[in-house]
Short mmCIF file of C-alpha atoms and ligand atoms in Angstrom, two decimals:
data_model
loop_
_atom_site.label_atom_id
_atom_site.label_comp_id
_atom_site.label_asym_id
_atom_site.label_seq_id
_atom_site.Cartn_x
_atom_site.Cartn_y
_atom_site.Cartn_z
CA MET A 14 -27.81 -104.64 -19.35
CA ILE A 15 -27.30 -101.08 -18.24
CA GLY A 16 -23.72 -100.90 -17.43
CA LEU A 17 -21.45 -98.21 -15.42
CA ALA A 18 -20.66 -97.21 -19.10
CA ASP A 19 -24.22 -96.31 -19.94
CA THR A 20 -24.74 -94.28 -16.82
CA THR A 21 -21.88 -92.51 -17.40
CA ARG A 22 -23.19 -91.68 -20.81
CA GLU A 23 -26.69 -90.66 -19.66
CA LEU A 24 -24.96 -88.38 -17.22
CA ALA A 25 -23.12 -86.98 -20.24
CA THR A 26 -25.88 -84.57 -21.07
CA PRO A 27 -24.81 -81.38 -19.07
CA ARG A 28 -28.07 -80.15 -17.70
CA ALA A 29 -28.21 -83.72 -15.62
CA ARG A 30 -24.34 -83.47 -14.93
CA ALA A 31 -24.75 -79.85 -13.82
CA ARG A 32 -27.82 -80.88 -11.72
CA LEU A 33 -26.00 -83.58 -9.76
CA TYR A 34 -22.99 -81.73 -8.92
CA GLU A 35 -24.47 -78.51 -7.90
CA ARG A 36 -26.67 -80.82 -5.65
CA SER A 37 -23.67 -81.82 -4.27
CA GLY A 38 -21.55 -79.09 -4.10
CA LEU A 39 -19.31 -80.09 -6.72
CA ALA A 40 -20.12 -77.46 -9.14
CA GLU A 41 -17.05 -75.37 -8.92
CA ILE A 42 -14.48 -78.47 -8.83
CA ALA A 43 -16.12 -80.39 -11.78
CA GLU A 44 -15.16 -77.04 -13.89
CA LYS A 45 -12.03 -76.97 -13.15
CA VAL A 46 -11.36 -80.94 -13.44
CA ARG A 47 -13.54 -80.04 -16.94
CA SER A 48 -11.25 -77.94 -17.76
CA ARG A 49 -7.87 -79.75 -16.75
CA GLU A 50 -7.20 -77.44 -14.07
CA ARG A 51 -5.21 -79.05 -11.17
CA LEU A 52 -7.04 -79.33 -8.12
CA SER A 53 -5.40 -78.12 -4.98
CA ARG A 54 -5.17 -79.66 -1.48
CA GLU A 55 -8.29 -78.07 0.14
CA GLU A 56 -10.52 -79.47 -2.81
CA GLY A 57 -9.45 -82.88 -2.63
CA GLU A 58 -10.07 -82.50 0.78
CA ALA A 59 -13.64 -81.43 0.57
CA ILE A 60 -14.27 -84.05 -2.00
CA PHE A 61 -13.58 -86.17 0.79
CA ARG A 62 -16.56 -84.53 2.63
CA CYS A 63 -19.17 -84.52 -0.12
CA PRO A 64 -21.93 -86.21 1.18
CA ASP A 65 -22.82 -87.86 -2.44
CA LEU A 66 -20.50 -90.45 -3.11
CA PHE A 67 -22.29 -91.36 -6.29
CA ALA A 68 -21.35 -87.67 -7.86
CA VAL A 69 -17.68 -87.90 -6.75
CA GLY A 70 -17.44 -91.53 -8.62
CA ALA A 71 -19.34 -89.52 -11.75
CA LEU A 72 -16.64 -87.33 -11.65
CA ALA A 73 -14.05 -89.33 -11.28
CA ASP A 74 -15.48 -91.38 -13.98
CA GLU A 75 -15.47 -88.66 -16.22
CA VAL A 76 -11.58 -88.76 -16.42
CA ARG A 77 -11.58 -92.10 -16.32
CA VAL A 78 -13.46 -92.21 -19.64
CA ARG A 79 -11.29 -89.09 -20.76
CA LEU A 80 -8.48 -90.83 -20.55
CA HIS A 81 -9.04 -94.73 -21.40
CA GLY A 82 -12.74 -94.75 -22.64
CA ASP A 83 -14.27 -98.14 -21.89
CA THR A 84 -11.15 -99.91 -21.43
CA ALA A 85 -10.57 -101.89 -18.35
CA TYR A 86 -7.17 -103.49 -18.34
CA TYR A 87 -5.67 -106.72 -16.71
CA ASN A 88 -2.78 -109.21 -17.01
CA ARG A 89 -1.66 -112.65 -16.36
CA ASN A 90 0.32 -112.58 -13.25
CA MET A 91 1.76 -113.76 -10.15
CA HIS A 92 3.57 -113.26 -7.30
CA MET A 93 6.60 -114.28 -5.75
CA ASN A 94 7.53 -113.84 -2.60
CA PRO A 95 11.14 -115.33 -1.57
CA THR A 96 10.95 -114.87 1.97
CA ASN A 97 8.69 -113.50 4.53
CA VAL A 98 11.53 -113.26 7.29
CA CYS A 99 11.81 -109.60 7.56
CA ILE A 100 14.25 -106.95 10.32
CA GLU A 101 11.51 -104.83 10.23
CA ARG A 102 8.12 -104.66 12.68
CA CYS A 103 5.29 -102.93 10.60
CA LEU A 104 1.78 -102.82 12.72
CA PHE A 105 -0.20 -103.24 9.54
CA CYS A 106 1.72 -106.58 8.46
CA GLY A 107 0.77 -110.05 8.98
CA PHE A 108 3.00 -111.54 6.73
CA ALA A 109 6.50 -110.98 8.36
CA ARG A 110 8.59 -113.18 10.76
CA ARG A 111 11.34 -112.35 12.98
CA SER A 112 13.34 -115.03 12.38
CA ASP A 113 13.09 -118.16 10.24
CA ASP A 114 12.76 -120.47 13.45
CA GLU A 115 9.66 -118.56 14.01
CA PRO A 116 6.15 -120.60 13.07
CA GLY A 117 4.84 -119.66 9.84
CA ALA A 118 8.44 -118.45 8.60
CA PHE A 119 9.62 -119.28 5.11
CA THR A 120 12.81 -118.89 2.68
CA LEU A 121 13.35 -119.99 -0.38
CA SER A 122 16.18 -121.04 -2.20
CA PRO A 123 16.84 -119.38 -5.36
CA GLU A 124 16.12 -123.11 -6.74
CA ALA A 125 12.77 -123.42 -5.01
CA VAL A 126 11.95 -120.00 -6.57
CA PHE A 127 12.58 -121.75 -10.12
CA GLU A 128 10.61 -124.65 -9.12
CA ARG A 129 8.09 -122.63 -8.18
CA VAL A 130 7.68 -120.70 -10.89
CA ALA A 131 8.14 -122.98 -13.59
CA SER A 132 5.52 -125.04 -12.04
CA VAL A 133 3.08 -121.98 -12.30
CA VAL A 134 4.52 -120.95 -16.06
CA ALA A 135 3.76 -125.31 -17.14
CA ARG A 136 -0.17 -124.01 -15.79
CA SER A 137 -0.33 -120.60 -17.10
CA PRO A 138 2.02 -120.48 -20.15
CA GLY A 139 0.45 -116.91 -21.07
CA LEU A 140 1.92 -115.44 -17.76
CA THR A 141 3.43 -112.19 -18.58
CA GLU A 142 4.65 -110.77 -15.54
CA VAL A 143 6.19 -112.25 -12.06
CA HIS A 144 5.91 -109.34 -9.36
CA VAL A 145 8.95 -110.31 -6.83
CA VAL A 146 8.82 -108.55 -3.17
CA GLY A 147 9.62 -109.91 0.38
CA GLY A 148 11.47 -109.41 3.62
CA LEU A 149 14.73 -107.62 4.38
CA HIS A 150 16.26 -110.55 5.23
CA PRO A 151 18.72 -110.53 8.23
CA LYS A 152 21.17 -112.88 6.61
CA LYS A 153 20.66 -112.84 2.77
CA SER A 154 22.95 -110.41 0.97
CA PHE A 155 21.98 -108.52 -2.24
CA ASP A 156 23.52 -111.71 -4.39
CA TYR A 157 20.66 -113.74 -2.82
CA TYR A 158 17.84 -111.67 -3.96
CA LEU A 159 19.51 -111.05 -7.29
CA ASP A 160 19.87 -114.87 -7.82
CA VAL A 161 15.94 -115.10 -6.94
CA VAL A 162 15.53 -112.91 -9.99
CA ARG A 163 17.89 -114.75 -12.07
CA ALA A 164 15.86 -117.80 -11.10
CA VAL A 165 12.55 -116.56 -12.00
CA ARG A 166 14.23 -115.45 -15.44
CA ARG A 167 14.79 -118.86 -16.15
CA ALA A 168 11.55 -120.16 -15.38
CA ALA A 169 9.90 -117.74 -17.08
CA PRO A 170 12.13 -115.82 -19.77
CA ARG A 171 8.87 -114.93 -21.80
CA ALA A 172 7.56 -112.70 -18.55
CA VAL A 173 8.76 -108.97 -17.26
CA VAL A 174 10.20 -109.38 -13.82
CA LYS A 175 8.68 -106.38 -11.83
CA ALA A 176 10.93 -106.86 -8.36
CA TYR A 177 11.37 -105.18 -5.21
CA THR A 178 9.71 -102.26 -3.46
CA ALA A 179 11.68 -98.88 -2.84
CA GLU A 180 12.43 -100.28 1.23
CA GLU A 181 14.10 -103.36 -0.34
CA ILE A 182 16.10 -101.43 -2.56
CA ASP A 183 17.72 -99.18 0.08
CA HIS A 184 18.16 -102.18 2.43
CA PHE A 185 20.29 -103.70 -0.75
CA ALA A 186 22.20 -100.42 -1.11
CA ARG A 187 23.50 -100.23 2.77
CA ILE A 188 23.90 -104.04 2.95
CA ALA A 189 25.92 -103.72 -0.33
CA SER A 190 27.76 -100.21 0.02
CA LEU A 191 26.51 -99.57 -2.98
CA SER A 192 24.68 -96.25 -4.77
CA LEU A 193 21.14 -96.77 -5.80
CA GLU A 194 21.97 -96.42 -8.87
CA ALA A 195 24.47 -99.35 -8.84
CA VAL A 196 21.78 -101.41 -6.91
CA LEU A 197 19.41 -100.61 -9.75
CA VAL A 198 21.75 -101.60 -12.73
CA ALA A 199 22.71 -104.75 -11.23
CA MET A 200 18.62 -105.83 -10.56
CA ARG A 201 18.21 -104.47 -14.41
CA GLU A 202 21.14 -106.69 -15.36
CA ALA A 203 19.64 -109.87 -13.61
CA GLY A 204 16.38 -109.19 -15.22
CA VAL A 205 14.39 -106.86 -13.45
CA THR A 206 12.53 -104.17 -15.65
CA ALA A 207 10.05 -102.50 -13.57
CA ILE A 208 9.62 -101.92 -9.85
CA PRO A 209 6.41 -101.93 -8.05
CA GLY A 210 4.91 -99.31 -5.78
CA GLY A 211 4.93 -101.00 -2.24
CA GLY A 212 6.38 -99.78 0.58
CA ALA A 213 5.01 -96.35 -0.04
CA GLU A 214 1.95 -96.88 2.94
CA ILE A 215 1.34 -93.47 4.64
CA PHE A 216 4.55 -90.62 3.45
CA ASP A 217 3.00 -88.48 6.46
CA PRO A 218 5.74 -88.72 8.62
CA VAL A 219 3.99 -88.25 11.97
CA VAL A 220 1.67 -91.63 10.58
CA ARG A 221 4.61 -93.59 9.37
CA LYS A 222 6.26 -93.16 12.86
CA LYS A 223 3.29 -95.13 13.97
CA VAL A 224 2.75 -97.82 11.62
CA CYS A 225 5.86 -98.40 10.43
CA ALA A 226 8.32 -96.76 12.32
CA GLU A 227 11.75 -98.59 10.73
CA LYS A 228 10.76 -97.54 7.24
CA ILE A 229 12.44 -95.19 4.83
CA PRO A 230 11.30 -91.92 5.22
CA ALA A 231 9.16 -90.61 2.24
CA GLU A 232 11.84 -88.71 0.56
CA ARG A 233 14.26 -91.65 0.30
CA TRP A 234 11.12 -93.32 -1.00
CA PHE A 235 11.06 -91.08 -3.96
CA GLU A 236 14.72 -90.83 -4.18
CA VAL A 237 14.44 -94.83 -4.93
CA HIS A 238 12.06 -94.30 -7.85
CA ALA A 239 13.07 -91.32 -9.33
CA GLU A 240 16.85 -92.95 -9.47
CA ALA A 241 14.61 -96.13 -11.16
CA HIS A 242 13.19 -93.28 -13.57
CA ARG A 243 16.02 -92.27 -14.65
CA LEU A 244 17.25 -95.41 -15.39
CA GLY A 245 14.26 -95.84 -17.58
CA ILE A 246 12.66 -98.26 -15.40
CA PRO A 247 8.90 -97.18 -15.09
CA SER A 248 7.37 -98.09 -11.50
CA ASN A 249 4.10 -97.90 -9.47
CA ALA A 250 3.09 -96.38 -6.25
CA THR A 251 0.61 -97.57 -3.42
CA MET A 252 -0.88 -95.89 -0.66
CA LEU A 253 -1.99 -98.33 2.51
CA PHE A 254 -5.16 -96.45 3.86
CA GLY A 255 -7.99 -97.44 6.40
CA HIS A 256 -5.90 -97.90 9.71
CA VAL A 257 -4.57 -94.81 11.78
CA GLU A 258 -4.86 -91.90 9.01
CA THR A 259 -6.90 -89.18 8.28
CA PRO A 260 -8.44 -88.43 4.97
CA GLU A 261 -6.38 -85.58 5.40
CA HIS A 262 -3.43 -87.84 5.39
CA ARG A 263 -4.29 -89.50 2.14
CA VAL A 264 -4.99 -86.17 0.53
CA ASP A 265 -1.12 -85.35 1.12
CA HIS A 266 0.01 -88.86 0.10
CA VAL A 267 -1.58 -88.45 -3.24
CA LEU A 268 -0.25 -85.30 -3.83
CA ARG A 269 3.55 -86.14 -2.76
CA VAL A 270 2.79 -88.99 -5.28
CA ARG A 271 1.91 -85.70 -7.69
CA GLU A 272 4.71 -83.85 -7.11
CA GLY A 273 7.08 -86.87 -7.66
CA GLN A 274 5.74 -87.51 -10.77
CA ASP A 275 6.25 -83.76 -11.83
CA ARG A 276 9.94 -84.33 -11.03
CA SER A 277 10.73 -87.55 -12.39
CA ARG A 278 7.86 -88.69 -14.47
CA GLY A 279 8.09 -93.03 -14.37
CA PHE A 280 5.23 -93.46 -12.52
CA GLN A 281 2.36 -95.88 -14.74
CA THR A 282 -0.03 -96.56 -11.92
CA PHE A 283 -1.26 -95.74 -8.29
CA ILE A 284 -2.58 -97.94 -6.42
CA PRO A 285 -4.82 -97.17 -3.40
CA LEU A 286 -4.66 -100.70 -0.90
CA PRO A 287 -7.16 -100.84 1.49
CA PHE A 288 -5.97 -102.09 4.80
CA ASN A 289 -6.93 -105.74 5.94
CA PRO A 290 -6.36 -105.57 9.75
CA LYS A 291 -7.50 -109.21 10.64
CA GLU A 292 -4.40 -110.67 11.55
CA THR A 293 -1.98 -107.58 12.28
CA PHE A 294 -1.46 -105.76 15.55
CA LEU A 295 -3.86 -103.24 13.98
CA ARG A 296 -6.72 -105.21 14.80
CA LYS A 297 -7.89 -103.87 17.97
CA LEU A 298 -7.97 -100.49 16.46
CA THR A 299 -9.44 -100.76 13.01
CA ASN A 300 -11.72 -102.63 11.39
CA GLY A 301 -10.44 -101.62 7.58
CA PRO A 302 -12.12 -99.33 5.47
CA THR A 303 -15.94 -100.11 4.22
CA GLY A 304 -16.66 -100.45 0.60
CA ALA A 305 -17.78 -96.54 0.60
CA ASP A 306 -14.64 -95.65 1.86
CA VAL A 307 -12.53 -97.17 -0.72
CA LEU A 308 -14.70 -96.23 -3.46
CA ARG A 309 -13.98 -92.72 -2.74
CA THR A 310 -10.68 -93.13 -2.07
CA LEU A 311 -9.93 -94.12 -5.25
CA ALA A 312 -11.85 -91.26 -6.95
CA VAL A 313 -10.20 -88.77 -4.94
CA SER A 314 -7.03 -90.38 -6.12
CA ARG A 315 -8.03 -90.48 -9.71
CA LEU A 316 -9.45 -86.58 -9.64
CA LEU A 317 -5.91 -85.45 -7.76
CA LEU A 318 -3.53 -87.46 -10.02
CA ASP A 319 -3.53 -85.54 -13.19
CA ASN A 320 -0.08 -86.82 -14.37
CA VAL A 321 -0.18 -90.49 -13.37
CA PRO A 322 -1.89 -92.19 -16.13
CA HIS A 323 -3.28 -95.30 -14.46
CA LEU A 324 -5.33 -96.10 -11.69
CA LYS A 325 -5.59 -99.88 -10.19
CA ALA A 326 -8.11 -101.45 -7.89
CA TYR A 327 -6.43 -104.42 -6.45
CA TRP A 328 -9.03 -106.73 -6.54
CA VAL A 329 -6.99 -108.74 -3.76
CA MET A 330 -7.36 -106.41 -1.08
CA CYS A 331 -10.42 -104.25 -2.26
CA GLY A 332 -12.30 -107.28 -2.85
CA LEU A 333 -13.49 -108.44 -6.13
CA GLN A 334 -16.94 -106.89 -5.75
CA VAL A 335 -15.92 -103.69 -4.82
CA ALA A 336 -13.16 -103.67 -7.53
CA GLN A 337 -15.87 -103.95 -9.86
CA VAL A 338 -17.62 -101.32 -8.81
CA ALA A 339 -14.61 -99.08 -8.78
CA LEU A 340 -14.25 -99.50 -12.51
CA GLY A 341 -17.22 -96.89 -12.22
CA PHE A 342 -15.25 -94.48 -10.05
CA GLY A 343 -12.06 -93.58 -11.43
CA VAL A 344 -10.17 -97.00 -11.80
CA ASP A 345 -9.28 -98.51 -15.30
CA ASP A 346 -6.95 -101.68 -13.87
CA LEU A 347 -7.81 -104.92 -11.96
CA ASP A 348 -4.64 -106.03 -11.51
CA GLY A 349 -4.13 -109.93 -12.77
CA THR A 350 -4.61 -113.52 -12.52
CA LEU A 351 -2.11 -113.86 -9.74
CA VAL A 352 -2.31 -117.46 -8.99
CA GLU A 353 -1.11 -117.15 -5.57
CA GLU A 354 -0.77 -114.09 -3.21
CA LYS A 355 0.91 -114.03 0.45
CA ILE A 356 1.19 -110.52 2.05
CA VAL A 357 -2.53 -110.13 2.56
CA HIS A 358 -3.89 -113.50 2.67
CA MET A 359 -1.25 -113.94 5.55
CA ALA A 360 -3.00 -110.73 7.22
CA GLY A 361 -6.45 -112.29 6.80
CA ALA A 362 -7.71 -111.47 3.11
CA GLU A 363 -10.71 -113.84 2.36
CA THR A 364 -10.50 -112.97 -1.51
CA PRO A 365 -9.40 -116.01 -3.42
CA ILE A 366 -5.75 -116.35 -4.04
CA GLY A 367 -5.90 -116.12 -7.59
CA LEU A 368 -8.71 -116.00 -10.38
CA THR A 369 -9.11 -117.01 -13.82
CA GLU A 370 -8.53 -115.04 -16.81
CA GLU A 371 -12.26 -115.97 -17.72
CA GLN A 372 -13.27 -114.87 -14.05
CA ILE A 373 -11.55 -111.34 -14.51
CA VAL A 374 -13.14 -111.14 -18.04
CA ARG A 375 -16.51 -111.44 -16.90
CA THR A 376 -15.83 -109.11 -14.14
CA ILE A 377 -15.07 -106.35 -16.37
CA ARG A 378 -17.65 -107.32 -18.66
CA GLU A 379 -20.50 -107.13 -16.01
CA ALA A 380 -19.47 -103.85 -15.13
CA GLY A 381 -20.25 -102.20 -18.58
CA ARG A 382 -16.64 -101.94 -19.63
CA THR A 383 -13.89 -103.20 -22.27
CA PRO A 384 -11.52 -105.74 -20.79
CA VAL A 385 -7.97 -105.53 -22.51
CA GLU A 386 -5.30 -107.82 -21.56
CA ARG A 387 -1.96 -105.76 -20.93
CA ASP A 388 1.50 -105.91 -20.58
CA SER A 389 3.39 -104.68 -17.67
CA PHE A 390 3.72 -101.41 -20.04
CA TYR A 391 0.00 -101.26 -20.58
CA ARG A 392 0.43 -102.20 -24.07
CA GLU A 393 -2.71 -104.01 -25.32
CA LEU A 394 -1.93 -107.69 -25.86
CA VAL A 395 -3.64 -109.58 -29.07
CA ARG A 396 -3.33 -113.31 -28.77
CA GLU A 397 -3.98 -114.78 -31.54
CA PRO A 398 -6.69 -117.38 -31.55
CA ARG A 399 -3.89 -120.26 -32.29
CA GLU A 400 -1.66 -119.12 -29.65
CA GLU A 401 -4.97 -118.98 -27.13
CA ARG A 402 -5.22 -122.69 -28.01
CA ALA A 403 -1.68 -123.37 -27.81
CA LEU A 404 -2.00 -121.35 -24.24
CA ALA A 405 -4.76 -123.79 -23.46
CA GLY A 406 -2.78 -126.74 -24.21
CA GLU A 407 -5.03 -127.95 -27.21
CA ILE A 408 -2.31 -127.53 -29.86
CA ALA A 409 1.25 -128.22 -30.03
O1 LIG B 21 3.74 -102.28 1.16
C1 LIG B 21 0.81 -104.86 3.73
C2 LIG B 21 0.58 -103.76 1.43
C3 LIG B 21 2.08 -103.73 0.10
C4 LIG B 21 -1.06 -105.88 4.51
O2 LIG B 21 2.95 -102.01 -8.07
C5 LIG B 21 -1.20 -104.48 3.36
O3 LIG B 21 1.13 -103.13 -8.98
C6 LIG B 21 -3.58 -104.35 3.26
O4 LIG B 21 2.82 -103.04 -3.05
N1 LIG B 21 -3.30 -104.95 4.63
C7 LIG B 21 2.47 -104.84 -0.97
N2 LIG B 21 -2.09 -104.34 2.75
C8 LIG B 21 2.17 -105.13 -2.00
C9 LIG B 21 2.06 -103.98 -3.28
C10 LIG B 21 1.33 -104.17 -4.19
C11 LIG B 21 0.17 -105.15 -4.80
C12 LIG B 21 -0.40 -105.23 -6.03
C13 LIG B 21 0.39 -104.44 -6.60
C14 LIG B 21 1.52 -103.65 -6.67
C15 LIG B 21 1.93 -103.32 -7.56
C16 LIG B 21 2.06 -103.44 -5.61
O5 LIG B 21 1.21 -104.46 0.55
C17 LIG B 21 2.84 -103.42 1.13
C18 LIG B 21 1.70 -102.67 2.30
O6 LIG B 21 1.73 -101.71 1.77
N3 LIG B 21 -0.06 -104.15 2.88
N4 LIG B 21 0.28 -105.48 4.61
C19 LIG B 21 -2.63 -105.58 5.11
N5 LIG B 21 -2.69 -106.38 6.22
#
């Protein structure tokens, strides 16, 4: 079988690559990428305009292979959304409800969170991460959100709790009248050891005002992450694209992440999230990005972000097929098994709500890459055959 990796190797002959980049107007940029020089804003914008998507992908793949070889990471994780009741109204969101009385609203007690996570752990004992994120509930205190984390810890003591976006952390600081440092220390004491990348959306203030006017500005989003990094808590950064923003806004967003990483050095992964408009206020304005646009945006991100080690194609939002092909466009991580996802499924996503490990492994193998199970900090997990069988319930 010829996989993406073979094509990369074939293109590894200097003449074949030189011809490809020359023909597509990428020769100078390719030279800079090869000599590890930082690309400029104008170059990022030029790559967006390049007519040859596959040349862009091949160049991003060079960087990916340099950083990670043929490895493609995945993890065994689940998402836990304690509530979708939220004081904010973001136009791209199909998940939030104004109050607990609205149809589709839910708010779980910490006990219910415990039950739900414990039932997933019973089915998937090898789970290594619980990603917790929800709405800004008008009546719940910071203590409620800490109790949710404690409940997750009790139900899944061996898993990492990756919890709460910068938006939520800023909200906690305001409702509890605490500094960011005090909020983060309390979260860490409750059991949080990593922070997800949500709430970034698009940093440009004009677009931000259009699609999520109530959200914290970019500066505050980075302040929250920098404080977490200072305390030794790593995090991720996302970008929601394919709504009302332009390619220039995307480049600007990625460059802000690059600058943020220069300052605080704690971002592990960048995750461009293709917008799904179906059940949202923006559905009449856009159909969301096409597969080609998703691949190009991932590739440009890999080329511009020279200081963030990992690039994730979150299969739930990209679609598994596009995420698979993205493994040849700069991506080295597909996220995980998930079990149950709500944010994008309530917005109308038609991807499955979870995958088995076999499905992810097969997806990676058929792209010609090498699947590696990772923990939340990108350490490779090697499971002993006996542990595997125990996890599968075959031995005690
Ligand atoms: O911030 C909301 C996005 C994000 C829609 O850190 C939507 O490992 C598409 O941040 N269509 C939350 N996207 C999810 C998130 C995330 C996901 C996976 C892994 C990690 C990580 C973080 O979801 C929100 C927003 O940008 N979102 N609505 C929608 N209709």
